[in-house]
GROMACS .gro file of C-alpha atoms in nm:
model
  465
    1MET     CA    1   0.001   0.003   0.001
    2ASP     CA    2   0.112   0.361  -0.063
    3LEU     CA    3   0.237   0.521   0.255
    4ALA     CA    4   0.268   0.879   0.130
    5SER     CA    5  -0.058   1.013   0.266
    6ARG     CA    6  -0.071   0.833   0.592
    7SER     CA    7   0.005   1.151   0.789
    8SER     CA    8  -0.316   1.302   0.644
    9LEU     CA    9  -0.532   1.080   0.875
   10PRO     CA   10  -0.686   1.293   1.156
   11ILE     CA   11  -0.522   1.097   1.431
   12GLY     CA   12  -0.534   1.371   1.698
   13LEU     CA   13  -0.907   1.416   1.644
   14ALA     CA   14  -0.964   1.051   1.636
   15VAL     CA   15  -0.802   1.014   1.985
   16ARG     CA   16  -1.042   1.268   2.126
   17LEU     CA   17  -1.348   1.130   1.943
   18THR     CA   18  -1.273   0.770   2.051
   19LEU     CA   19  -1.215   0.852   2.416
   20ASP     CA   20  -1.483   1.115   2.459
   21SER     CA   21  -1.755   0.984   2.226
   22THR     CA   22  -1.722   0.678   2.004
   23SER     CA   23  -1.618   0.436   2.273
   24TYR     CA   24  -1.941   0.492   2.459
   25SER     CA   25  -2.111   0.289   2.182
   26ASN     CA   26  -1.893  -0.017   2.263
   27ILE     CA   27  -2.071  -0.318   2.405
   28LEU     CA   28  -1.870  -0.307   2.732
   29PRO     CA   29  -1.734  -0.019   2.942
   30GLU     CA   30  -1.360   0.050   2.991
   31TRP     CA   31  -1.173  -0.065   3.298
   32PHE     CA   32  -1.064   0.295   3.380
   33GLU     CA   33  -1.136   0.642   3.246
   34PRO     CA   34  -0.847   0.860   3.148
   35LEU     CA   35  -0.923   1.226   3.195
   36THR     CA   36  -0.607   1.324   3.006
   37VAL     CA   37  -0.359   1.167   2.765
   38ASP     CA   38  -0.040   1.287   2.603
   39TYR     CA   39  -0.186   1.364   2.253
   40ARG     CA   40   0.147   1.431   2.086
   41GLN     CA   41   0.303   1.107   2.211
   42ARG     CA   42  -0.016   0.913   2.121
   43GLU     CA   43  -0.020   1.053   1.768
   44SER     CA   44   0.342   0.963   1.713
   45ARG     CA   45   0.288   0.616   1.831
   46LEU     CA   46  -0.019   0.565   1.623
   47GLN     CA   47   0.161   0.693   1.312
   48THR     CA   48   0.407   0.410   1.355
   49THR     CA   49   0.114   0.159   1.409
   50ILE     CA   50  -0.054   0.281   1.094
   51LYS     CA   51   0.258   0.239   0.888
   52GLU     CA   52   0.294  -0.122   1.018
   53TYR     CA   53  -0.066  -0.206   0.934
   54LEU     CA   54  -0.038  -0.058   0.580
   55ASN     CA   55   0.264  -0.279   0.531
   56GLY     CA   56   0.073  -0.587   0.636
   57ALA     CA   57   0.114  -0.622   1.014
   58LEU     CA   58  -0.179  -0.778   1.175
   59PRO     CA   59  -0.362  -0.613   1.463
   60ALA     CA   60  -0.415  -0.800   1.792
   61THR     CA   61  -0.721  -1.029   1.798
   62ALA     CA   62  -1.018  -0.836   1.940
   63PHE     CA   63  -1.207  -0.956   2.242
   64GLU     CA   64  -1.538  -1.115   2.149
   65ILE     CA   65  -1.863  -1.150   2.340
   66SER     CA   66  -2.207  -1.284   2.248
   67VAL     CA   67  -2.478  -1.032   2.335
   68PRO     CA   68  -2.861  -1.108   2.353
   69LYS     CA   69  -3.086  -0.963   2.086
   70LYS     CA   70  -3.436  -0.857   2.169
   71SER     CA   71  -3.573  -1.070   1.885
   72GLY     CA   72  -3.396  -1.375   2.023
   73GLY     CA   73  -3.054  -1.534   1.969
   74THR     CA   74  -2.730  -1.348   2.012
   75GLN     CA   75  -2.497  -1.115   1.824
   76VAL     CA   76  -2.121  -1.138   1.844
   77TRP     CA   77  -1.960  -0.801   1.924
   78VAL     CA   78  -1.586  -0.726   1.933
   79ILE     CA   79  -1.378  -0.491   2.135
   80PRO     CA   80  -1.040  -0.405   1.978
   81SER     CA   81  -0.762  -0.239   2.172
   82VAL     CA   82  -0.823   0.121   2.240
   83ASN     CA   83  -0.546   0.220   2.004
   84ASP     CA   84  -0.687   0.010   1.724
   85GLN     CA   85  -1.023   0.176   1.778
   86ILE     CA   86  -0.854   0.513   1.741
   87VAL     CA   87  -0.682   0.407   1.414
   88CYS     CA   88  -1.022   0.277   1.276
   89GLN     CA   89  -1.181   0.609   1.377
   90ALA     CA   90  -0.908   0.810   1.208
   91ALA     CA   91  -0.953   0.607   0.885
   92VAL     CA   92  -1.332   0.654   0.893
   93SER     CA   93  -1.311   1.024   0.984
   94SER     CA   94  -1.076   1.086   0.687
   95ILE     CA   95  -1.371   1.001   0.442
   96GLY     CA   96  -1.672   1.075   0.667
   97LYS     CA   97  -1.794   1.400   0.521
   98ALA     CA   98  -1.743   1.284   0.158
   99LEU     CA   99  -1.914   0.951   0.223
  100GLN     CA  100  -2.222   1.106   0.392
  101HIS     CA  101  -2.252   1.357   0.114
  102ALA     CA  102  -2.238   1.086  -0.156
  103CYS     CA  103  -2.455   0.831   0.018
  104VAL     CA  104  -2.698   0.972   0.264
  105ASP     CA  105  -3.012   1.173   0.195
  106THR     CA  106  -3.046   1.346   0.522
  107THR     CA  107  -3.411   1.440   0.454
  108LYS     CA  108  -3.495   1.068   0.461
  109VAL     CA  109  -3.224   0.906   0.672
  110PHE     CA  110  -3.207   1.006   1.040
  111SER     CA  111  -2.963   0.760   1.190
  112CYS     CA  112  -2.579   0.771   1.232
  113LEU     CA  113  -2.537   1.117   1.082
  114LEU     CA  114  -2.214   1.314   1.132
  115ASN     CA  115  -2.221   1.567   1.419
  116ARG     CA  116  -2.268   1.923   1.276
  117ASP     CA  117  -2.253   2.113   1.608
  118PRO     CA  118  -1.915   2.274   1.635
  119ASN     CA  119  -1.967   2.316   2.006
  120ARG     CA  120  -1.980   1.938   2.073
  121LEU     CA  121  -1.698   1.694   2.054
  122SER     CA  122  -1.865   1.387   1.908
  123PHE     CA  123  -1.843   1.186   1.590
  124LEU     CA  124  -2.218   1.138   1.537
  125GLU     CA  125  -2.502   1.365   1.623
  126ASP     CA  126  -2.707   1.279   1.928
  127GLN     CA  127  -2.911   0.973   1.833
  128VAL     CA  128  -3.187   1.040   2.084
  129ALA     CA  129  -3.253   1.384   1.918
  130ALA     CA  130  -3.231   1.216   1.581
  131TRP     CA  131  -3.483   0.950   1.683
  132LYS     CA  132  -3.722   1.221   1.796
  133ARG     CA  133  -3.691   1.395   1.461
  134PHE     CA  134  -3.762   1.065   1.289
  135GLN     CA  135  -4.073   1.018   1.502
  136LEU     CA  136  -4.184   1.380   1.441
  137THR     CA  137  -4.151   1.331   1.068
  138ILE     CA  138  -4.354   1.016   1.079
  139ALA     CA  139  -4.624   1.191   1.281
  140GLN     CA  140  -4.650   1.472   1.031
  141GLN     CA  141  -4.689   1.222   0.743
  142CYS     CA  142  -4.956   1.029   0.941
  143LYS     CA  143  -5.175   1.342   0.994
  144SER     CA  144  -5.306   1.310   0.642
  145ASP     CA  145  -5.450   0.967   0.729
  146GLN     CA  146  -5.196   0.789   0.512
  147CYS     CA  147  -5.134   0.422   0.567
  148ILE     CA  148  -4.785   0.335   0.678
  149LEU     CA  149  -4.574   0.019   0.606
  150GLN     CA  150  -4.302  -0.058   0.858
  151LEU     CA  151  -4.029  -0.268   0.706
  152ASP     CA  152  -3.720  -0.386   0.885
  153LEU     CA  153  -3.415  -0.552   0.725
  154LYS     CA  154  -3.288  -0.878   0.875
  155SER     CA  155  -2.934  -0.914   1.009
  156THR     CA  156  -2.820  -0.625   0.805
  157PHE     CA  157  -2.456  -0.602   0.914
  158ASP     CA  158  -2.419  -0.986   0.879
  159SER     CA  159  -2.542  -0.969   0.521
  160ILE     CA  160  -2.280  -0.717   0.412
  161ARG     CA  161  -1.985  -0.880   0.232
  162MET     CA  162  -1.647  -0.709   0.237
  163GLU     CA  163  -1.571  -0.715  -0.125
  164PRO     CA  164  -1.892  -0.539  -0.245
  165PHE     CA  165  -1.871  -0.315   0.053
  166LEU     CA  166  -1.522  -0.202  -0.050
  167ASP     CA  167  -1.631  -0.155  -0.409
  168PHE     CA  168  -1.923   0.051  -0.292
  169ILE     CA  169  -1.703   0.279  -0.074
  170LYS     CA  170  -1.445   0.324  -0.347
  171SER     CA  171  -1.714   0.413  -0.601
  172ARG     CA  172  -1.848   0.689  -0.378
  173VAL     CA  173  -1.524   0.842  -0.224
  174GLY     CA  174  -1.241   0.689  -0.425
  175ASP     CA  175  -0.954   0.478  -0.297
  176SER     CA  176  -0.726   0.608  -0.020
  177ASN     CA  177  -0.511   0.488   0.262
  178GLY     CA  178  -0.802   0.559   0.498
  179VAL     CA  179  -1.032   0.325   0.301
  180GLN     CA  180  -0.769   0.060   0.271
  181LEU     CA  181  -0.692   0.085   0.643
  182PHE     CA  182  -1.037   0.053   0.781
  183VAL     CA  183  -1.126  -0.232   0.552
  184TYR     CA  184  -0.801  -0.407   0.655
  185LEU     CA  185  -0.888  -0.360   1.024
  186LEU     CA  186  -1.257  -0.468   0.977
  187ASN     CA  187  -1.145  -0.790   0.812
  188ALA     CA  188  -0.916  -0.866   1.101
  189PHE     CA  189  -1.177  -0.774   1.360
  190ALA     CA  190  -1.433  -0.989   1.192
  191ASN     CA  191  -1.206  -1.288   1.255
  192GLY     CA  192  -1.342  -1.502   0.967
  193ARG     CA  193  -1.712  -1.423   1.026
  194PRO     CA  194  -1.906  -1.272   0.726
  195GLY     CA  195  -2.032  -0.923   0.742
  196LEU     CA  196  -1.930  -0.603   0.914
  197PRO     CA  197  -1.827  -0.660   1.274
  198PHE     CA  198  -2.023  -0.496   1.547
  199ILE     CA  199  -1.784  -0.255   1.718
  200ASN     CA  200  -1.890   0.107   1.780
  201ASP     CA  201  -2.029   0.417   1.607
  202SER     CA  202  -1.747   0.441   1.354
  203VAL     CA  203  -1.850   0.114   1.191
  204PHE     CA  204  -2.226   0.194   1.242
  205PHE     CA  205  -2.170   0.502   1.039
  206LEU     CA  206  -2.016   0.292   0.749
  207GLY     CA  207  -2.299   0.049   0.757
  208ASN     CA  208  -2.553   0.325   0.755
  209ALA     CA  209  -2.391   0.475   0.444
  210PHE     CA  210  -2.386   0.131   0.273
  211LEU     CA  211  -2.764   0.111   0.312
  212GLN     CA  212  -2.790   0.357   0.024
  213ARG     CA  213  -2.807   0.045  -0.185
  214ALA     CA  214  -3.132  -0.044  -0.011
  215ASP     CA  215  -3.253   0.319  -0.022
  216GLN     CA  216  -3.207   0.326  -0.402
  217ILE     CA  217  -3.424   0.016  -0.433
  218VAL     CA  218  -3.696   0.164  -0.225
  219SER     CA  219  -3.681   0.499  -0.401
  220GLU     CA  220  -3.732   0.337  -0.735
  221ASP     CA  221  -4.097   0.266  -0.637
  222THR     CA  222  -4.178   0.534  -0.385
  223ASN     CA  223  -4.033   0.862  -0.268
  224THR     CA  224  -4.242   0.874   0.051
  225PHE     CA  225  -4.027   0.690   0.304
  226VAL     CA  226  -3.800   0.762   0.585
  227ARG     CA  227  -3.533   0.540   0.751
  228PHE     CA  228  -3.367   0.498   1.091
  229ALA     CA  229  -3.086   0.240   1.082
  230ASP     CA  230  -3.246  -0.054   0.896
  231ASP     CA  231  -3.605   0.043   0.991
  232TYR     CA  232  -3.807   0.187   0.703
  233LYS     CA  233  -4.139   0.367   0.732
  234ILE     CA  234  -4.312   0.384   0.396
  235PHE     CA  235  -4.631   0.581   0.335
  236GLY     CA  236  -4.911   0.536   0.089
  237THR     CA  237  -5.275   0.631   0.031
  238SER     CA  238  -5.417   0.284   0.064
  239ARG     CA  239  -5.348  -0.047   0.224
  240ALA     CA  240  -5.375  -0.236  -0.104
  241ASP     CA  241  -5.115  -0.012  -0.271
  242LEU     CA  242  -4.871  -0.072   0.017
  243GLU     CA  243  -4.933  -0.445   0.011
  244LYS     CA  244  -4.837  -0.453  -0.359
  245LEU     CA  245  -4.536  -0.239  -0.290
  246PHE     CA  246  -4.420  -0.459  -0.008
  247SER     CA  247  -4.424  -0.775  -0.233
  248LYS     CA  248  -4.218  -0.591  -0.497
  249LEU     CA  249  -3.970  -0.446  -0.256
  250ARG     CA  250  -3.918  -0.765  -0.082
  251GLU     CA  251  -3.801  -0.936  -0.396
  252LYS     CA  252  -3.591  -0.650  -0.521
  253LEU     CA  253  -3.412  -0.610  -0.182
  254LYS     CA  254  -3.345  -0.975  -0.168
  255ALA     CA  255  -3.181  -0.965  -0.514
  256VAL     CA  256  -2.917  -0.723  -0.378
  257GLY     CA  257  -2.852  -0.910  -0.061
  258PHE     CA  258  -3.099  -0.763   0.190
  259ASP     CA  259  -3.366  -0.987   0.352
  260VAL     CA  260  -3.682  -0.843   0.506
  261ASN     CA  261  -3.748  -0.942   0.867
  262ASP     CA  262  -4.095  -1.090   0.842
  263SER     CA  263  -4.150  -1.071   1.219
  264LYS     CA  264  -4.125  -0.689   1.213
  265VAL     CA  265  -4.334  -0.612   0.909
  266LYS     CA  266  -4.639  -0.411   1.011
  267LEU     CA  267  -4.906  -0.252   0.802
  268GLY     CA  268  -5.152  -0.009   0.950
  269THR     CA  269  -5.299   0.337   0.950
  270GLY     CA  270  -5.105   0.634   1.078
  271GLU     CA  271  -5.334   0.660   1.378
  272GLU     CA  272  -5.243   0.302   1.480
  273PHE     CA  273  -4.873   0.380   1.462
  274LEU     CA  274  -4.911   0.702   1.664
  275GLU     CA  275  -5.109   0.510   1.927
  276ALA     CA  276  -4.827   0.260   1.967
  277VAL     CA  277  -4.547   0.506   2.001
  278SER     CA  278  -4.743   0.743   2.231
  279LYS     CA  279  -4.692   0.502   2.515
  280LEU     CA  280  -4.312   0.526   2.495
  281GLU     CA  281  -4.119   0.770   2.711
  282TYR     CA  282  -3.792   0.938   2.619
  283TYR     CA  283  -3.566   1.111   2.863
  284GLU     CA  284  -3.384   1.440   2.810
  285PRO     CA  285  -3.025   1.481   2.938
  286GLU     CA  286  -3.018   1.721   3.231
  287ASN     CA  287  -2.975   2.087   3.144
  288GLY     CA  288  -2.801   2.367   3.318
  289ASP     CA  289  -2.562   2.143   3.507
  290TYR     CA  290  -2.249   2.279   3.671
  291ILE     CA  291  -2.037   2.112   3.419
  292ASP     CA  292  -2.024   2.222   3.056
  293THR     CA  293  -2.197   1.947   2.861
  294ALA     CA  294  -2.034   2.076   2.541
  295VAL     CA  295  -1.710   1.928   2.674
  296HIS     CA  296  -1.807   1.668   2.929
  297PRO     CA  297  -2.060   1.387   2.906
  298ASP     CA  298  -2.429   1.441   2.913
  299VAL     CA  299  -2.614   1.240   3.181
  300PHE     CA  300  -2.967   1.150   3.251
  301ASP     CA  301  -3.149   1.271   3.559
  302PRO     CA  302  -3.073   1.016   3.851
  303LYS     CA  303  -3.439   0.940   3.897
  304ASP     CA  304  -3.481   0.868   3.522
  305MET     CA  305  -3.164   0.647   3.534
  306HIS     CA  306  -3.319   0.461   3.828
  307SER     CA  307  -3.646   0.398   3.637
  308LEU     CA  308  -3.453   0.270   3.337
  309ILE     CA  309  -3.248   0.040   3.558
  310LEU     CA  310  -3.561  -0.100   3.713
  311ALA     CA  311  -3.698  -0.178   3.365
  312CYS     CA  312  -3.381  -0.371   3.283
  313ILE     CA  313  -3.365  -0.586   3.595
  314ARG     CA  314  -3.735  -0.656   3.613
  315ASP     CA  315  -3.744  -0.789   3.259
  316PRO     CA  316  -3.395  -0.870   3.146
  317ASP     CA  317  -3.513  -1.085   2.854
  318LYS     CA  318  -3.674  -0.775   2.704
  319TYR     CA  319  -3.438  -0.494   2.809
  320LEU     CA  320  -3.091  -0.641   2.881
  321THR     CA  321  -3.017  -0.666   2.509
  322GLN     CA  322  -2.773  -0.517   2.265
  323GLY     CA  323  -3.008  -0.224   2.211
  324PHE     CA  324  -3.169  -0.100   2.528
  325GLY     CA  325  -2.916  -0.262   2.765
  326ARG     CA  326  -2.610  -0.142   2.576
  327LEU     CA  327  -2.735   0.217   2.567
  328GLN     CA  328  -2.816   0.197   2.936
  329LEU     CA  329  -2.468   0.073   3.010
  330ALA     CA  330  -2.332   0.368   2.821
  331ALA     CA  331  -2.549   0.612   3.026
  332ILE     CA  332  -2.412   0.463   3.352
  333ARG     CA  333  -2.067   0.504   3.221
  334ARG     CA  334  -2.118   0.866   3.120
  335MET     CA  335  -2.260   0.943   3.464
  336ARG     CA  336  -1.946   0.793   3.627
  337VAL     CA  337  -1.709   0.987   3.392
  338ARG     CA  338  -1.903   1.305   3.476
  339ALA     CA  339  -1.844   1.225   3.845
  340LEU     CA  340  -1.474   1.207   3.775
  341TYR     CA  341  -1.475   1.563   3.642
  342SER     CA  342  -1.699   1.672   3.935
  343MET     CA  343  -1.455   1.532   4.183
  344ALA     CA  344  -1.162   1.693   4.008
  345GLN     CA  345  -1.344   2.026   4.066
  346SER     CA  346  -1.433   1.939   4.422
  347TYR     CA  347  -1.805   1.962   4.371
  348PRO     CA  348  -1.979   1.822   4.686
  349LYS     CA  349  -2.235   1.597   4.514
  350THR     CA  350  -2.280   1.454   4.166
  351PRO     CA  351  -2.570   1.285   3.975
  352ARG     CA  352  -2.386   0.949   4.038
  353ASP     CA  353  -2.410   1.009   4.421
  354GLU     CA  354  -2.780   1.073   4.387
  355PHE     CA  355  -2.824   0.764   4.161
  356ALA     CA  356  -2.629   0.545   4.410
  357ASP     CA  357  -2.847   0.672   4.692
  358LEU     CA  358  -3.161   0.585   4.504
  359LEU     CA  359  -3.031   0.227   4.429
  360ALA     CA  360  -2.923   0.164   4.792
  361GLU     CA  361  -3.270   0.281   4.918
  362ASP     CA  362  -3.449   0.050   4.673
  363LEU     CA  363  -3.434  -0.291   4.844
  364GLU     CA  364  -3.654  -0.449   4.581
  365ALA     CA  365  -3.398  -0.344   4.314
  366THR     CA  366  -3.102  -0.462   4.517
  367ARG     CA  367  -3.267  -0.798   4.587
  368ARG     CA  368  -3.335  -0.835   4.221
  369VAL     CA  369  -2.972  -0.762   4.132
  370CYS     CA  370  -2.869  -1.037   4.372
  371GLU     CA  371  -3.108  -1.285   4.222
  372LEU     CA  372  -2.976  -1.211   3.866
  373LEU     CA  373  -2.612  -1.222   3.967
  374GLU     CA  374  -2.673  -1.562   4.125
  375LYS     CA  375  -2.865  -1.682   3.820
  376TYR     CA  376  -2.618  -1.565   3.559
  377SER     CA  377  -2.313  -1.679   3.757
  378GLU     CA  378  -2.409  -2.045   3.714
  379ASP     CA  379  -2.218  -2.059   3.389
  380ASP     CA  380  -2.104  -1.830   3.098
  381THR     CA  381  -2.425  -1.859   2.899
  382ASN     CA  382  -2.527  -1.505   3.006
  383ILE     CA  383  -2.185  -1.360   3.037
  384TRP     CA  384  -2.275  -1.012   2.896
  385ARG     CA  385  -2.574  -0.978   3.130
  386LEU     CA  386  -2.354  -1.078   3.422
  387LEU     CA  387  -2.097  -0.816   3.324
  388TRP     CA  388  -2.373  -0.557   3.296
  389LEU     CA  389  -2.489  -0.629   3.653
  390LEU     CA  390  -2.129  -0.629   3.788
  391TYR     CA  391  -2.081  -0.289   3.636
  392LEU     CA  392  -2.402  -0.158   3.786
  393SER     CA  393  -2.303  -0.304   4.121
  394LYS     CA  394  -2.013  -0.058   4.143
  395ASP     CA  395  -2.284   0.186   4.243
  396LEU     CA  396  -2.418  -0.042   4.524
  397ALA     CA  397  -2.190   0.000   4.823
  398GLU     CA  398  -2.254  -0.266   5.089
  399ARG     CA  399  -2.226  -0.003   5.364
  400ASP     CA  400  -2.509   0.206   5.218
  401ILE     CA  401  -2.772  -0.071   5.201
  402ASP     CA  402  -2.985  -0.060   5.520
  403ASP     CA  403  -3.097  -0.422   5.507
  404LYS     CA  404  -2.778  -0.602   5.610
  405THR     CA  405  -2.908  -0.940   5.496
  406ILE     CA  406  -2.937  -0.815   5.141
  407ALA     CA  407  -2.612  -0.628   5.162
  408LYS     CA  408  -2.431  -0.948   5.269
  409ARG     CA  409  -2.607  -1.138   4.993
  410LEU     CA  410  -2.489  -0.895   4.734
  411SER     CA  411  -2.135  -0.903   4.862
  412SER     CA  412  -2.129  -1.287   4.875
  413ALA     CA  413  -2.269  -1.303   4.512
  414ILE     CA  414  -1.986  -1.080   4.382
  415GLN     CA  415  -1.723  -1.258   4.583
  416GLY     CA  416  -1.840  -1.594   4.455
  417ILE     CA  417  -1.812  -1.475   4.098
  418ASN     CA  418  -1.466  -1.348   4.161
  419GLN     CA  419  -1.353  -1.682   4.300
  420SER     CA  420  -1.540  -1.903   4.055
  421ARG     CA  421  -1.338  -2.158   3.859
  422GLN     CA  422  -1.605  -2.204   3.594
  423LEU     CA  423  -1.662  -1.846   3.486
  424SER     CA  424  -1.450  -1.651   3.239
  425LEU     CA  425  -1.161  -1.435   3.342
  426VAL     CA  426  -1.343  -1.120   3.232
  427SER     CA  427  -1.622  -1.202   3.469
  428ARG     CA  428  -1.390  -1.264   3.756
  429LEU     CA  429  -1.205  -0.938   3.688
  430TRP     CA  430  -1.517  -0.723   3.696
  431ALA     CA  431  -1.611  -0.893   4.031
  432ALA     CA  432  -1.260  -0.830   4.176
  433SER     CA  433  -1.200  -0.613   4.472
  434MET     CA  434  -1.110  -0.289   4.296
  435PRO     CA  435  -1.150   0.085   4.371
  436ASP     CA  436  -1.513   0.188   4.380
  437PHE     CA  437  -1.457   0.417   4.082
  438PRO     CA  438  -1.120   0.345   3.911
  439SER     CA  439  -0.939   0.656   3.816
  440ALA     CA  440  -0.672   0.692   3.552
  441LYS     CA  441  -0.460   0.899   3.790
  442SER     CA  442  -0.279   0.591   3.924
  443TRP     CA  443  -0.219   0.470   3.564
  444GLU     CA  444  -0.105   0.795   3.396
  445ALA     CA  445   0.249   0.651   3.325
  446ASP     CA  446   0.104   0.333   3.178
  447ILE     CA  447  -0.187   0.457   2.974
  448GLU     CA  448   0.007   0.442   2.648
  449THR     CA  449   0.086   0.076   2.710
  450LEU     CA  450  -0.264  -0.015   2.842
  451HIS     CA  451  -0.438   0.124   2.544
  452SER     CA  452  -0.238  -0.097   2.315
  453LEU     CA  453  -0.357  -0.411   2.497
  454GLY     CA  454  -0.656  -0.627   2.440
  455TYR     CA  455  -0.964  -0.580   2.653
  456VAL     CA  456  -0.899  -0.863   2.910
  457GLU     CA  457  -0.528  -0.781   2.921
  458ARG     CA  458  -0.614  -0.419   3.017
  459GLY     CA  459  -0.830  -0.557   3.294
  460LYS     CA  460  -0.554  -0.789   3.419
  461ARG     CA  461  -0.303  -0.505   3.423
  462CYS     CA  462  -0.534  -0.280   3.611
  463TYR     CA  463  -0.670  -0.517   3.867
  464GLY     CA  464  -0.418  -0.792   3.896
  465GLY     CA  465  -0.612  -1.080   3.741
   0.00000   0.00000   0.00000
């Protein structure tokens, strides 16, 4: 590969985007949160790494974990080293604007769009706000009493093959070191599995752009549709017309590699759809906080966080999934990172403190956490849900739980996981005795090394596994 333009990759920006934005879309949280890094040293190190990759060196094997899907079954997610995620982010960022301009009709597609707010450091625009715009657009279409066809593609990322994907990208933005680099990394991270690997927002952006192939198929027969991820809403004046359209689209999409998910196809009036979505609640990040949310993570109100947690633990089969559960895990992590900034500024109380108090006072919730920890620790079948609960448990201090029987039960469950011989090392590490809220301060000298390691190796270095 030609190495001449490797320095054109936005590595410095990618470091910030990965640490402050993209990594929150990972399937698991990080072991520690660095508030600062040496950007000049990191950029120099990653320039060397990129040169090695472009010359054929293989990245380290990414950590893999199976995550439950709401529809049933599981999806394999991967977590590369932090540095490999930064390199991938730099490669994607190098073509991001050109790719979105060439592939995405932002009047119809609402998901995974590039952030356009210069006051916010993030790769993609806020997806909650994007979802609300998507819903508003649907509501406006439905006011005219049009019928609506809801069409969802099946296993979209798994159906994408790397060769046509690369041809598609090249045809839209040309060939470059950035394109060659992220395809090289994605092939390595996929580890022999077909399709685009599930990693984080940088890859979701690429997959969203590739869906232009499906958008073009739909637009050949109708121009009245909108899309969020692989979920299409198609409007028409009659049920009969939409039934005919669905049959046609199903065959045409299948011919280019996209299968329709029959279990999610719905056909009804606009009023029926509005009735269904009117029962859902969405939560706004808190405003006017003492920390600038343009720089530091947005967080939900602690009471709202508590309500969302209750939903997860009361019905884990429905909510502890790669969709709702992953985003909830990210919300907990953002709250904890915000607490780090708060402590650095010596603020007396943070949203995390309020959230921890609410959890400790809710004996029903604590008892349910104990039940699930005990259930999921029987074997590694539910490893991701077990890790989710262990991460949540960092906000459940035994000393703060009034019912000492429940407090002891929680402590025993976590200790049992840590000492188990049948559970994976990653489970035992998350159950290890570690600082209540690990800070990067004690690791500042080693951050450069830690971020080059695989996920479990980082955990072992941090917590002595």
